[in-house]
Amino acid sequence: MELRTLRYLAAVAQEGSVSAAARHLQVSQPTLSRQLRDLERRLGTVLFVRSGRRLVPTPPGEVLVQRAIRLLADAEAALDEVRLASEGRKGHLTVGFAGSGINGPLGAALKRLRTELPDVSLSLVDFFDNADMTAGLLNGRLDVAVQRLPVRDARIETRLWTREPLTLFLPESHALARTDAPAPVSLLGEIPLVIWPREQAPLAHDEIIALCHRAGVVPRIGARGHTVQTLLALVAAEFGAAVMTDSYRVLHREGVRTRQLTGVSTSLHLAWRSKDDGVILRRFLDSLGVSPSSQPRELPT
């Protein structure tokens, strides 16, 4: 049974006459009458009877009219969904991130995206290591990733999204914590560092060590921690100070004071598969102010 026939049926039930339904549908009355006769012949039952000046559905006709109304609504909804999907306003997107992303600008960006694209379903996947996020992109688990230190890979496109200051997280009892004024990087030589294990997070580990070397500081490692919570706990326990992105201030760990490091920052990048030209991905990137067609920035060495 064609949708056109169901529209004829629903129109006759709504208008109460073949002539009025024909005018509403902008078809000829003989065409509509012929379609209804053919349908009744196929079903072996009468679908409409006259009641006064109106045509009203018979009990079998009422069953078919109600089903036709639902099917027509479903068909229209399907067309709407296809249009929304083709415009990148309906579908699904999986975003990978680390704590430095979600605690910073990503949270606000996702909130805005849910308002701008309410029919796009967002899945969020928390990662610790950039290499794992890159693997998630390559195997299709992720559509886009927010990374501080992207892994170089020709199969992955990256764009610099934003920059964030680096901050020194100090034991509150330490002399360096007596002020919250910005701290020169050279102060890293005056306190042991609580740092990521290199075997777990080589890029993050090396970023901090390189920061010390550029400042002419020989780093002393006081302890290593595998999570942000562990690093902050070790700082509070006076094992040393941790260098992390400023957005981790929102965690407000008891026993920890912060001082932003002067003149240094880290970057947040957006990364996605090079051959992925999906409309939803483009809308997501556009909403974050990143153009997929722009030239990629050179990644830090």
Coordinates of C-alpha atoms in Angstrom, one line a residue:
M1 CA 0.0 0.0 0.0
E2 CA 1.5 3.3 -1.1
L3 CA 1.7 6.4 1.2
R4 CA -0.2 8.3 -1.4
T5 CA -3.2 6.0 -0.9
L6 CA -3.0 6.4 2.9
R7 CA -3.0 10.2 2.4
Y8 CA -6.1 9.9 0.3
L9 CA -7.8 7.8 3.0
A10 CA -6.8 10.2 5.9
A11 CA -7.9 13.3 3.9
V12 CA -11.4 11.8 3.2
A13 CA -11.8 11.0 6.9
Q14 CA -10.7 14.5 7.9
E15 CA -12.7 16.5 5.2
G16 CA -15.8 14.3 5.3
S17 CA -16.2 14.2 1.5
V18 CA -14.2 13.1 -1.6
S19 CA -14.6 16.4 -3.3
A20 CA -13.2 18.4 -0.3
A21 CA -10.4 15.9 0.2
A22 CA -9.5 16.2 -3.5
R23 CA -9.3 20.0 -3.3
H24 CA -7.2 19.7 -0.1
L25 CA -4.8 17.3 -1.8
Q26 CA -4.9 19.1 -5.2
V27 CA -5.8 16.0 -7.1
S28 CA -8.9 15.3 -9.3
Q29 CA -12.0 13.9 -7.7
P30 CA -12.2 11.0 -10.1
T31 CA -8.6 10.0 -9.3
L32 CA -9.3 10.0 -5.5
S33 CA -12.6 8.1 -5.9
R34 CA -10.9 5.5 -8.1
Q35 CA -8.2 5.0 -5.5
L36 CA -10.7 4.5 -2.7
R37 CA -12.7 2.0 -4.8
D38 CA -9.6 0.0 -5.6
L39 CA -8.6 -0.1 -2.0
E40 CA -12.0 -1.3 -0.8
R41 CA -11.9 -3.9 -3.5
R42 CA -8.5 -5.1 -2.4
L43 CA -9.5 -5.3 1.2
G44 CA -13.0 -6.7 0.5
T45 CA -14.7 -4.3 2.8
V46 CA -16.4 -0.9 2.8
L47 CA -14.3 1.9 4.3
F48 CA -16.7 4.8 4.3
V49 CA -20.5 5.3 4.6
R50 CA -22.6 8.4 4.3
S51 CA -24.0 9.9 7.5
G52 CA -26.0 13.0 6.6
R53 CA -23.9 15.1 4.3
R54 CA -20.6 13.6 5.5
L55 CA -18.6 10.4 4.7
V56 CA -17.6 8.7 8.0
P57 CA -15.4 5.6 8.3
T58 CA -16.9 2.2 9.0
P59 CA -15.4 0.2 11.9
P60 CA -12.8 -1.4 9.5
G61 CA -12.3 2.0 7.9
E62 CA -11.6 3.6 11.2
V63 CA -9.0 1.0 12.0
L64 CA -7.3 1.7 8.7
V65 CA -7.6 5.5 9.1
Q66 CA -5.9 5.5 12.5
R67 CA -3.1 3.3 11.3
A68 CA -2.7 5.5 8.2
I69 CA -2.4 8.6 10.4
R70 CA 0.3 7.0 12.4
L71 CA 2.2 5.7 9.4
L72 CA 2.0 9.1 7.7
A73 CA 3.3 10.8 10.8
D74 CA 6.2 8.2 11.0
A75 CA 7.0 8.8 7.4
E76 CA 7.1 12.6 7.9
A77 CA 9.3 12.1 11.0
A78 CA 11.7 9.9 9.0
L79 CA 12.0 12.6 6.4
D80 CA 12.6 15.2 9.0
E81 CA 15.3 13.1 10.6
V82 CA 17.0 12.5 7.3
R83 CA 17.0 16.3 6.6
L84 CA 18.4 17.0 10.1
A85 CA 21.1 14.3 9.6
S86 CA 22.1 15.7 6.2
E87 CA 22.5 19.1 7.9
G88 CA 24.5 17.7 10.7
R89 CA 21.8 18.5 13.3
K90 CA 20.9 14.9 14.2
G91 CA 23.1 11.9 14.8
H92 CA 25.7 10.8 17.2
L93 CA 29.2 12.0 18.1
T94 CA 31.7 10.4 20.5
V95 CA 34.2 12.7 22.1
G96 CA 37.4 11.6 23.9
F97 CA 39.0 13.8 26.5
A98 CA 41.4 13.9 29.5
G99 CA 40.8 15.7 32.7
S100 CA 42.7 18.8 31.5
G101 CA 40.1 19.1 28.8
I102 CA 36.8 18.5 30.7
N103 CA 37.9 20.7 33.6
G104 CA 38.7 23.5 31.2
P105 CA 36.9 24.9 28.2
L106 CA 35.5 21.6 26.9
G107 CA 32.7 21.4 29.6
A108 CA 31.3 24.8 28.6
A109 CA 31.7 24.0 24.9
L110 CA 29.7 20.8 25.3
K111 CA 27.0 22.6 27.2
R112 CA 26.7 25.1 24.4
L113 CA 26.6 22.3 21.8
R114 CA 23.8 20.6 23.5
T115 CA 21.8 23.8 23.2
E116 CA 22.7 24.5 19.6
L117 CA 22.3 20.9 18.4
P118 CA 19.8 19.2 20.8
D119 CA 19.2 16.3 18.4
V120 CA 22.9 15.3 18.3
S121 CA 23.6 12.5 20.9
L122 CA 26.9 13.0 22.6
S123 CA 29.0 10.2 24.1
L124 CA 31.9 11.2 26.3
V125 CA 34.9 8.9 26.9
D126 CA 37.4 9.7 29.6
F127 CA 41.1 8.9 28.8
F128 CA 44.3 9.3 30.7
D129 CA 46.9 8.9 27.9
N130 CA 47.0 10.7 24.5
A131 CA 48.2 7.6 22.8
D132 CA 45.1 5.7 23.9
M133 CA 42.9 8.5 22.6
T134 CA 44.7 8.4 19.2
A135 CA 44.1 4.6 19.1
G136 CA 40.4 5.3 19.8
L137 CA 40.3 7.7 16.9
L138 CA 42.0 5.2 14.5
N139 CA 39.8 2.2 15.5
G140 CA 36.6 4.3 15.2
R141 CA 35.7 4.3 18.8
L142 CA 36.0 8.1 18.9
D143 CA 35.0 10.7 16.4
V144 CA 37.0 13.5 17.9
A145 CA 39.5 13.9 20.8
V146 CA 40.6 16.8 22.9
Q147 CA 44.3 16.4 23.6
R148 CA 47.0 18.4 25.2
L149 CA 49.8 16.7 23.4
P150 CA 48.6 14.9 20.3
V151 CA 50.5 12.0 18.9
R152 CA 52.0 12.6 15.5
D153 CA 50.2 10.4 12.9
A154 CA 49.5 11.1 9.3
R155 CA 46.0 9.5 9.7
I156 CA 45.0 12.1 12.3
E157 CA 44.2 15.8 11.7
T158 CA 44.9 18.1 14.5
R159 CA 44.1 21.8 15.1
L160 CA 45.1 24.0 18.0
W161 CA 42.0 24.9 19.9
T162 CA 43.1 27.0 22.9
R163 CA 45.9 27.5 25.3
E164 CA 45.9 27.2 29.1
P165 CA 48.3 28.4 31.7
L166 CA 50.4 25.9 33.7
T167 CA 50.1 26.2 37.4
L168 CA 52.3 25.0 40.3
F169 CA 50.3 23.0 42.9
L170 CA 52.1 23.4 46.3
P171 CA 51.7 22.0 49.8
E172 CA 50.0 24.7 51.8
S173 CA 52.7 24.5 54.5
H174 CA 55.6 25.2 52.0
A175 CA 57.3 28.6 52.0
L176 CA 56.5 29.0 48.3
A177 CA 52.8 28.8 49.1
R178 CA 52.8 31.9 51.3
T179 CA 51.7 34.0 48.3
D180 CA 49.5 33.3 45.4
A181 CA 51.4 35.6 43.1
P182 CA 52.6 34.2 39.7
A183 CA 55.7 32.1 40.1
P184 CA 58.8 32.1 37.8
V185 CA 59.6 28.7 36.4
S186 CA 63.0 28.8 38.1
L187 CA 61.1 28.1 41.4
L188 CA 60.8 24.5 40.2
G189 CA 64.4 24.0 41.4
E190 CA 63.4 24.9 45.0
I191 CA 61.0 22.0 45.6
P192 CA 60.8 18.3 44.6
L193 CA 58.3 17.5 41.8
V194 CA 55.3 15.2 42.0
I195 CA 55.1 14.0 38.4
W196 CA 53.5 11.4 36.1
P197 CA 55.5 8.2 35.5
R198 CA 57.1 8.4 32.1
E199 CA 56.1 4.9 31.2
Q200 CA 52.4 5.8 31.7
A201 CA 52.3 9.4 30.2
P202 CA 55.6 10.0 28.3
L203 CA 54.5 13.2 26.6
A204 CA 53.1 14.9 29.8
H205 CA 56.2 13.7 31.8
D206 CA 58.6 15.1 29.2
E207 CA 56.7 18.4 28.9
I208 CA 57.5 19.1 32.6
I209 CA 61.1 18.0 32.4
A210 CA 61.6 20.1 29.3
L211 CA 60.1 23.1 31.1
C212 CA 62.7 22.7 33.9
H213 CA 65.6 22.3 31.5
R214 CA 64.6 25.5 29.5
A215 CA 64.6 27.4 32.8
G216 CA 68.0 26.0 33.7
V217 CA 66.6 23.9 36.5
V218 CA 67.7 20.3 37.3
P219 CA 64.4 18.7 38.4
R220 CA 64.2 16.6 41.5
I221 CA 61.5 13.9 41.6
G222 CA 59.8 13.7 44.9
A223 CA 57.1 11.2 44.0
R224 CA 55.1 9.8 41.0
G225 CA 51.3 9.5 40.7
H226 CA 49.1 7.8 38.1
T227 CA 46.1 10.1 38.5
V228 CA 45.4 13.7 39.1
Q229 CA 43.8 12.8 42.5
T230 CA 46.9 10.9 43.5
L231 CA 49.2 13.8 42.5
L232 CA 47.2 16.2 44.5
A233 CA 47.2 13.9 47.5
L234 CA 50.9 13.5 47.3
V235 CA 51.3 17.3 47.1
A236 CA 49.0 17.7 50.2
A237 CA 51.2 15.1 52.0
E238 CA 54.2 17.3 51.3
F239 CA 56.1 15.0 48.8
G240 CA 56.6 18.0 46.5
A241 CA 54.8 20.2 44.0
A242 CA 53.0 19.3 40.8
V243 CA 52.9 21.2 37.6
M244 CA 49.5 20.8 35.9
T245 CA 47.1 22.8 33.8
D246 CA 45.4 25.7 35.6
S247 CA 41.9 24.2 35.2
Y248 CA 42.7 21.7 37.9
R249 CA 42.2 24.5 40.4
V250 CA 38.5 23.6 40.3
L251 CA 39.2 20.4 42.3
H252 CA 40.0 22.5 45.4
R253 CA 42.2 19.8 47.1
E254 CA 42.5 20.5 50.9
G255 CA 46.1 21.1 51.9
V256 CA 47.1 22.4 48.4
R257 CA 47.8 26.0 47.3
T258 CA 48.4 27.1 43.7
R259 CA 50.6 29.6 42.0
Q260 CA 50.3 30.2 38.2
L261 CA 53.7 29.8 36.5
T262 CA 54.8 33.0 34.7
G263 CA 55.0 32.9 30.9
V264 CA 54.3 29.3 30.3
S265 CA 51.2 27.5 29.0
T266 CA 50.1 24.3 27.4
S267 CA 47.8 23.7 24.4
L268 CA 44.6 21.9 23.8
H269 CA 44.2 20.4 20.4
L270 CA 41.2 18.9 18.6
A271 CA 42.0 15.7 16.7
W272 CA 40.0 13.5 14.3
R273 CA 40.5 11.0 11.5
S274 CA 41.9 12.7 8.4
K275 CA 39.4 11.1 6.0
D276 CA 36.4 11.8 8.2
D277 CA 34.3 14.5 6.5
G278 CA 31.0 13.9 8.4
V279 CA 28.6 16.8 8.6
I280 CA 28.2 16.4 12.4
L281 CA 31.9 16.5 13.0
R282 CA 32.2 19.6 10.9
R283 CA 29.4 21.3 12.9
F284 CA 31.1 20.2 16.1
L285 CA 34.4 21.7 15.0
D286 CA 32.7 24.9 13.8
S287 CA 30.9 25.3 17.1
L288 CA 34.4 25.2 18.8
G289 CA 35.7 27.8 16.4
V290 CA 37.9 25.4 14.5
S291 CA 37.7 25.0 10.7
P292 CA 38.5 21.5 9.3
S293 CA 39.8 23.1 6.1
S294 CA 42.3 25.4 7.8
Q295 CA 46.0 24.5 7.7
P296 CA 47.1 22.4 10.7
R297 CA 49.4 24.0 13.2
E298 CA 52.8 22.4 13.7
L299 CA 52.7 20.2 16.7
P300 CA 55.2 20.9 19.5
T301 CA 58.3 18.8 19.4

